[in-house]
CSV table of C-alpha atoms and ligand atoms in Angstrom, one decimal:
chain,number,residue,atom,x,y,z
Y,25,MET,CA,-50.3,72.6,-2.2
Y,26,THR,CA,-51.4,70.0,-4.8
Y,27,SER,CA,-48.7,68.7,-7.1
Y,28,LEU,CA,-49.5,69.7,-10.7
Y,29,PRO,CA,-48.1,68.0,-13.9
Y,30,ALA,CA,-45.2,69.7,-15.6
Y,31,CYS,CA,-42.8,68.6,-18.3
Y,32,VAL,CA,-39.5,69.7,-19.9
Y,33,ILE,CA,-38.9,69.4,-23.6
Y,34,THR,CA,-35.3,69.8,-24.8
Y,35,VAL,CA,-35.1,71.0,-28.4
Y,36,SER,CA,-31.7,70.2,-29.8
Y,37,ASP,CA,-30.7,68.4,-33.0
Y,38,ARG,CA,-27.4,67.4,-31.4
Y,39,SER,CA,-28.9,65.9,-28.3
Y,40,PHE,CA,-31.7,64.3,-30.3
Y,41,SER,CA,-29.0,62.6,-32.6
Y,42,GLY,CA,-27.0,61.5,-29.5
Y,43,GLU,CA,-24.0,63.7,-30.5
Y,44,ARG,CA,-24.2,65.7,-27.2
Y,45,GLU,CA,-25.7,64.7,-23.9
Y,46,ASP,CA,-28.7,66.8,-22.9
Y,47,ARG,CA,-27.6,68.6,-19.7
Y,48,GLY,CA,-30.1,71.4,-19.7
Y,49,GLY,CA,-33.2,69.2,-19.6
Y,50,PRO,CA,-32.3,67.3,-16.4
Y,51,ILE,CA,-31.4,70.6,-14.6
Y,52,ALA,CA,-34.9,72.0,-15.4
Y,53,VAL,CA,-36.6,68.8,-14.3
Y,54,GLY,CA,-34.7,68.8,-11.0
Y,55,LEU,CA,-35.7,72.4,-10.3
Y,56,LEU,CA,-39.4,71.8,-11.1
Y,57,ARG,CA,-39.5,68.7,-8.9
Y,58,GLU,CA,-37.8,70.5,-6.1
Y,59,ALA,CA,-40.6,73.2,-6.4
Y,60,GLY,CA,-43.3,70.5,-6.1
Y,61,TRP,CA,-44.3,70.0,-9.7
Y,62,HIS,CA,-44.8,66.4,-10.9
Y,63,CYS,CA,-42.4,66.2,-13.7
Y,64,PRO,CA,-41.2,63.2,-15.7
Y,65,ASP,CA,-37.7,63.0,-17.3
Y,66,ALA,CA,-37.1,65.5,-20.1
Y,67,GLU,CA,-38.2,64.6,-23.6
Y,68,VAL,CA,-35.5,65.3,-26.2
Y,69,ILE,CA,-36.8,66.4,-29.7
Y,70,ALA,CA,-35.2,67.6,-32.9
Y,71,ASP,CA,-35.2,71.3,-33.8
Y,72,GLY,CA,-38.0,72.6,-36.0
Y,73,GLU,CA,-41.3,74.4,-36.0
Y,74,THR,CA,-43.4,71.2,-36.5
Y,75,SER,CA,-41.3,69.1,-34.2
Y,76,VAL,CA,-41.9,71.7,-31.4
Y,77,ALA,CA,-45.6,72.3,-32.1
Y,78,ASP,CA,-46.3,68.5,-32.2
Y,79,ALA,CA,-44.5,67.9,-28.9
Y,80,LEU,CA,-46.3,70.8,-27.2
Y,81,ARG,CA,-49.7,69.5,-28.4
Y,82,ARG,CA,-48.9,66.0,-27.1
Y,83,ALA,CA,-48.1,67.4,-23.7
Y,84,VAL,CA,-51.2,69.6,-23.6
Y,85,ALA,CA,-53.3,66.6,-24.6
Y,86,ARG,CA,-51.8,64.7,-21.6
Y,87,GLY,CA,-53.0,67.4,-19.3
Y,88,VAL,CA,-49.6,68.9,-18.5
Y,89,ARG,CA,-50.1,72.4,-16.9
Y,90,LEU,CA,-46.5,73.8,-17.2
Y,91,ILE,CA,-44.3,73.1,-20.2
Y,92,VAL,CA,-40.7,74.4,-20.1
Y,93,THR,CA,-38.8,74.1,-23.4
Y,94,THR,CA,-35.0,74.6,-23.6
Y,95,GLY,CA,-33.1,75.3,-26.8
Y,96,GLY,CA,-33.8,76.5,-30.3
Y,97,THR,CA,-34.7,80.1,-29.4
Y,98,GLY,CA,-31.7,81.9,-31.1
Y,99,VAL,CA,-31.2,83.1,-34.6
Y,100,GLY,CA,-29.6,80.0,-36.1
Y,101,PRO,CA,-31.2,78.5,-39.2
Y,102,ARG,CA,-32.7,75.6,-37.2
Y,103,ASP,CA,-33.8,77.7,-34.2
Y,104,GLU,CA,-37.6,77.5,-34.6
Y,105,THR,CA,-38.8,76.9,-31.1
Y,106,PRO,CA,-40.6,80.2,-30.9
Y,107,GLU,CA,-42.3,79.6,-34.2
Y,108,GLY,CA,-43.5,76.2,-33.1
Y,109,THR,CA,-44.7,77.6,-29.7
Y,110,ARG,CA,-46.6,80.4,-31.5
Y,111,ARG,CA,-48.7,77.8,-33.3
Y,112,VAL,CA,-49.9,76.3,-30.0
Y,113,ILE,CA,-50.3,79.1,-27.5
Y,114,THR,CA,-53.5,81.0,-27.6
Y,115,ARG,CA,-52.4,84.0,-25.6
Y,116,GLU,CA,-48.9,85.3,-25.2
Y,117,VAL,CA,-47.6,86.4,-21.8
Y,118,PRO,CA,-44.8,88.6,-23.0
Y,119,GLY,CA,-43.7,89.8,-19.5
Y,120,ILE,CA,-42.3,86.4,-18.6
Y,121,ALA,CA,-40.1,86.2,-21.7
Y,122,GLU,CA,-39.1,89.9,-21.2
Y,123,GLU,CA,-38.0,89.1,-17.6
Y,124,LEU,CA,-36.0,86.1,-18.8
Y,125,ARG,CA,-34.1,88.2,-21.2
Y,126,ARG,CA,-33.6,91.0,-18.6
Y,127,SER,CA,-32.4,88.7,-15.8
Y,128,GLY,CA,-30.3,86.7,-18.3
Y,129,LEU,CA,-28.1,89.8,-18.8
Y,130,SER,CA,-26.4,88.9,-15.6
Y,131,ASP,CA,-25.3,85.6,-17.3
Y,132,THR,CA,-24.4,87.2,-20.7
Y,133,PRO,CA,-25.1,90.2,-22.8
Y,134,LEU,CA,-26.2,87.7,-25.5
Y,135,SER,CA,-29.3,87.0,-23.4
Y,136,VAL,CA,-31.1,89.4,-25.7
Y,137,LEU,CA,-30.6,87.0,-28.6
Y,138,SER,CA,-33.1,84.6,-27.3
Y,139,ARG,CA,-36.4,85.0,-29.1
Y,140,GLY,CA,-38.2,82.8,-26.6
Y,141,LEU,CA,-41.9,83.2,-26.0
Y,142,ALA,CA,-44.2,82.5,-23.1
Y,143,GLY,CA,-47.9,82.0,-23.3
Y,144,VAL,CA,-51.0,80.1,-22.2
Y,145,VAL,CA,-52.9,77.4,-24.1
Y,146,ASP,CA,-56.7,77.8,-23.6
Y,147,PRO,CA,-58.8,76.1,-22.7
Y,148,ALA,CA,-56.3,73.5,-21.3
Y,149,GLY,CA,-54.9,76.1,-18.9
Y,150,THR,CA,-51.3,75.2,-19.7
Y,151,LEU,CA,-48.4,77.7,-19.4
Y,152,VAL,CA,-45.6,77.3,-22.0
Y,153,VAL,CA,-42.2,79.0,-21.5
Y,154,ASN,CA,-39.2,78.8,-23.9
Y,155,LEU,CA,-35.8,78.9,-22.3
Y,156,PRO,CA,-32.5,79.1,-24.2
Y,157,GLY,CA,-30.4,75.9,-24.5
Y,158,SER,CA,-27.4,76.7,-22.4
Y,159,THR,CA,-27.3,75.1,-19.0
Y,160,ARG,CA,-26.7,78.5,-17.4
Y,161,ALA,CA,-29.9,79.9,-19.0
Y,162,VAL,CA,-31.8,76.9,-17.7
Y,163,ALA,CA,-30.4,77.2,-14.2
Y,164,SER,CA,-31.2,80.9,-14.0
Y,165,GLY,CA,-34.4,80.8,-16.0
Y,166,VAL,CA,-36.4,78.1,-14.3
Y,167,PRO,CA,-36.5,80.1,-11.0
Y,168,VAL,CA,-38.0,83.0,-12.9
Y,169,VAL,CA,-40.7,80.7,-14.4
Y,170,LEU,CA,-41.4,79.2,-10.9
Y,171,THR,CA,-42.0,82.7,-9.5
Y,172,VAL,CA,-45.1,83.1,-11.6
Y,173,ALA,CA,-46.1,79.6,-12.9
Y,174,ARG,CA,-48.4,78.5,-10.1
Y,175,HIS,CA,-50.2,81.9,-10.1
Y,176,VAL,CA,-50.7,81.8,-13.9
Y,177,VAL,CA,-52.0,78.2,-13.9
Y,178,ASP,CA,-54.4,78.9,-11.0
Y,179,GLN,CA,-55.7,82.0,-12.7
Y,180,VAL,CA,-56.2,80.4,-16.0
Y,181,GLU,CA,-58.1,77.5,-14.4
Y,182,GLY,CA,-60.1,79.4,-11.8
Y,183,GLY,CA,-60.4,82.8,-13.4
Y,184,ASP,CA,-63.6,84.8,-14.2
Y,185,HIS,CA,-64.4,83.8,-17.8
Y,186,SER,CA,-67.5,86.0,-18.1
J,7,ATP,N1,-29.5,70.4,-24.2
J,7,ATP,C1,-28.3,71.0,-24.0
J,7,ATP,N2,-27.5,70.5,-23.0
J,7,ATP,C2,-26.3,71.1,-22.8
J,7,ATP,N3,-25.9,72.2,-23.5
J,7,ATP,C3,-26.6,72.7,-24.4
J,7,ATP,C4,-27.9,72.1,-24.8
J,7,ATP,N4,-28.4,72.8,-25.8
J,7,ATP,C5,-27.6,73.8,-26.1
J,7,ATP,N5,-26.5,73.7,-25.3
J,7,ATP,C6,-25.3,74.6,-25.3
J,7,ATP,O1,-25.9,76.0,-25.3
J,7,ATP,C7,-25.1,76.8,-26.2
J,7,ATP,C8,-25.9,77.4,-27.3
J,7,ATP,O2,-26.6,76.4,-27.9
J,7,ATP,P1,-27.2,76.4,-29.4
J,7,ATP,O3,-28.6,76.9,-29.4
J,7,ATP,O4,-26.2,77.1,-30.3
J,7,ATP,O5,-27.3,74.9,-29.6
J,7,ATP,P2,-26.4,74.0,-30.4
J,7,ATP,O6,-25.1,73.7,-29.7
J,7,ATP,O7,-26.3,74.5,-31.8
J,7,ATP,O8,-27.2,72.6,-30.4
J,7,ATP,P3,-28.4,72.1,-31.4
J,7,ATP,O9,-27.9,72.4,-32.7
J,7,ATP,O10,-28.5,70.7,-31.0
J,7,ATP,O11,-29.6,72.9,-31.0
J,7,ATP,C9,-24.0,75.9,-26.7
J,7,ATP,O12,-22.8,76.1,-25.9
J,7,ATP,C10,-24.5,74.5,-26.5
J,7,ATP,O13,-23.4,73.6,-26.3
J,8,MTE,N1,-29.7,83.5,-19.1
J,8,MTE,C1,-29.1,83.2,-20.2
J,8,MTE,N2,-29.7,83.5,-21.4
J,8,MTE,C2,-29.1,83.2,-22.5
J,8,MTE,C3,-27.9,82.6,-22.6
J,8,MTE,C4,-27.3,82.3,-21.4
J,8,MTE,O1,-26.2,81.7,-21.3
J,8,MTE,N3,-27.9,82.6,-20.2
J,8,MTE,N4,-27.3,82.3,-23.8
J,8,MTE,C5,-27.7,83.2,-24.9
J,8,MTE,C6,-27.3,82.7,-26.2
J,8,MTE,S1,-25.6,82.6,-26.4
J,8,MTE,C7,-28.1,82.5,-27.3
J,8,MTE,S2,-27.5,82.2,-28.8
J,8,MTE,C8,-29.6,82.6,-27.1
J,8,MTE,C9,-30.3,81.5,-27.8
J,8,MTE,O2,-30.0,80.2,-27.3
J,8,MTE,P1,-30.7,78.9,-27.9
J,8,MTE,O3,-30.6,78.9,-29.4
J,8,MTE,O4,-29.9,77.8,-27.3
J,8,MTE,O5,-32.1,78.8,-27.4
J,8,MTE,O6,-29.9,82.5,-25.7
J,8,MTE,C10,-29.2,83.5,-25.0
J,8,MTE,N5,-29.8,83.6,-23.7
């Protein structure tokens, strides 16, 4: 199967400022590469709606077909990853986010606190998925994304647009 371009964006004020090493991003990158996606090292950005929307738009403009974000999905005052994502996706795919929250319950009952979104960006044909920031959420969430990502990307690209 052809290797398609993916990327990981870590959304974290603490990692962006250097206060805490980004551990979630590299885990996601490793899993995407293992699954055959062409994925550069994670980009670390500050929390915030504009920061997230700008990073997503840059990735879409580069032709990236799968974007996994990690962090900033909760209810803290700086957690605005879903708001930034909402500005860029053109169609939501709620079942992916629902499944992440459902399967995340085996990590923690706090899984339901993630407001993460998933959706596609037309006409670029990019799938964007928000994961929570914890390393556990990344390790359990990326496999859920991988179960459907290739199918989504193939459908968006090759689907019947009539
Ligand atoms: N990139 C990351 N790498 C490792 N652990 C992370 C990362 N982002 C978040 N975490 C951890 O996930 C948990 C929940 O994160 P939370 O969203 O509260 O982020 P945070 O610690 O407030 O960081 P920030 O303010 O930078 O977003 C915390 O235990 C935090 O340490
Ligand atoms: N699978 C899974 N989902 C999870 C978690 C986790 O450890 N595993 N952490 C939860 C916690 S504690 C929070 S506050 C929310 C939001 O996290 P974020 O703000 O780092 O995105 O994700 C939740 N979802």
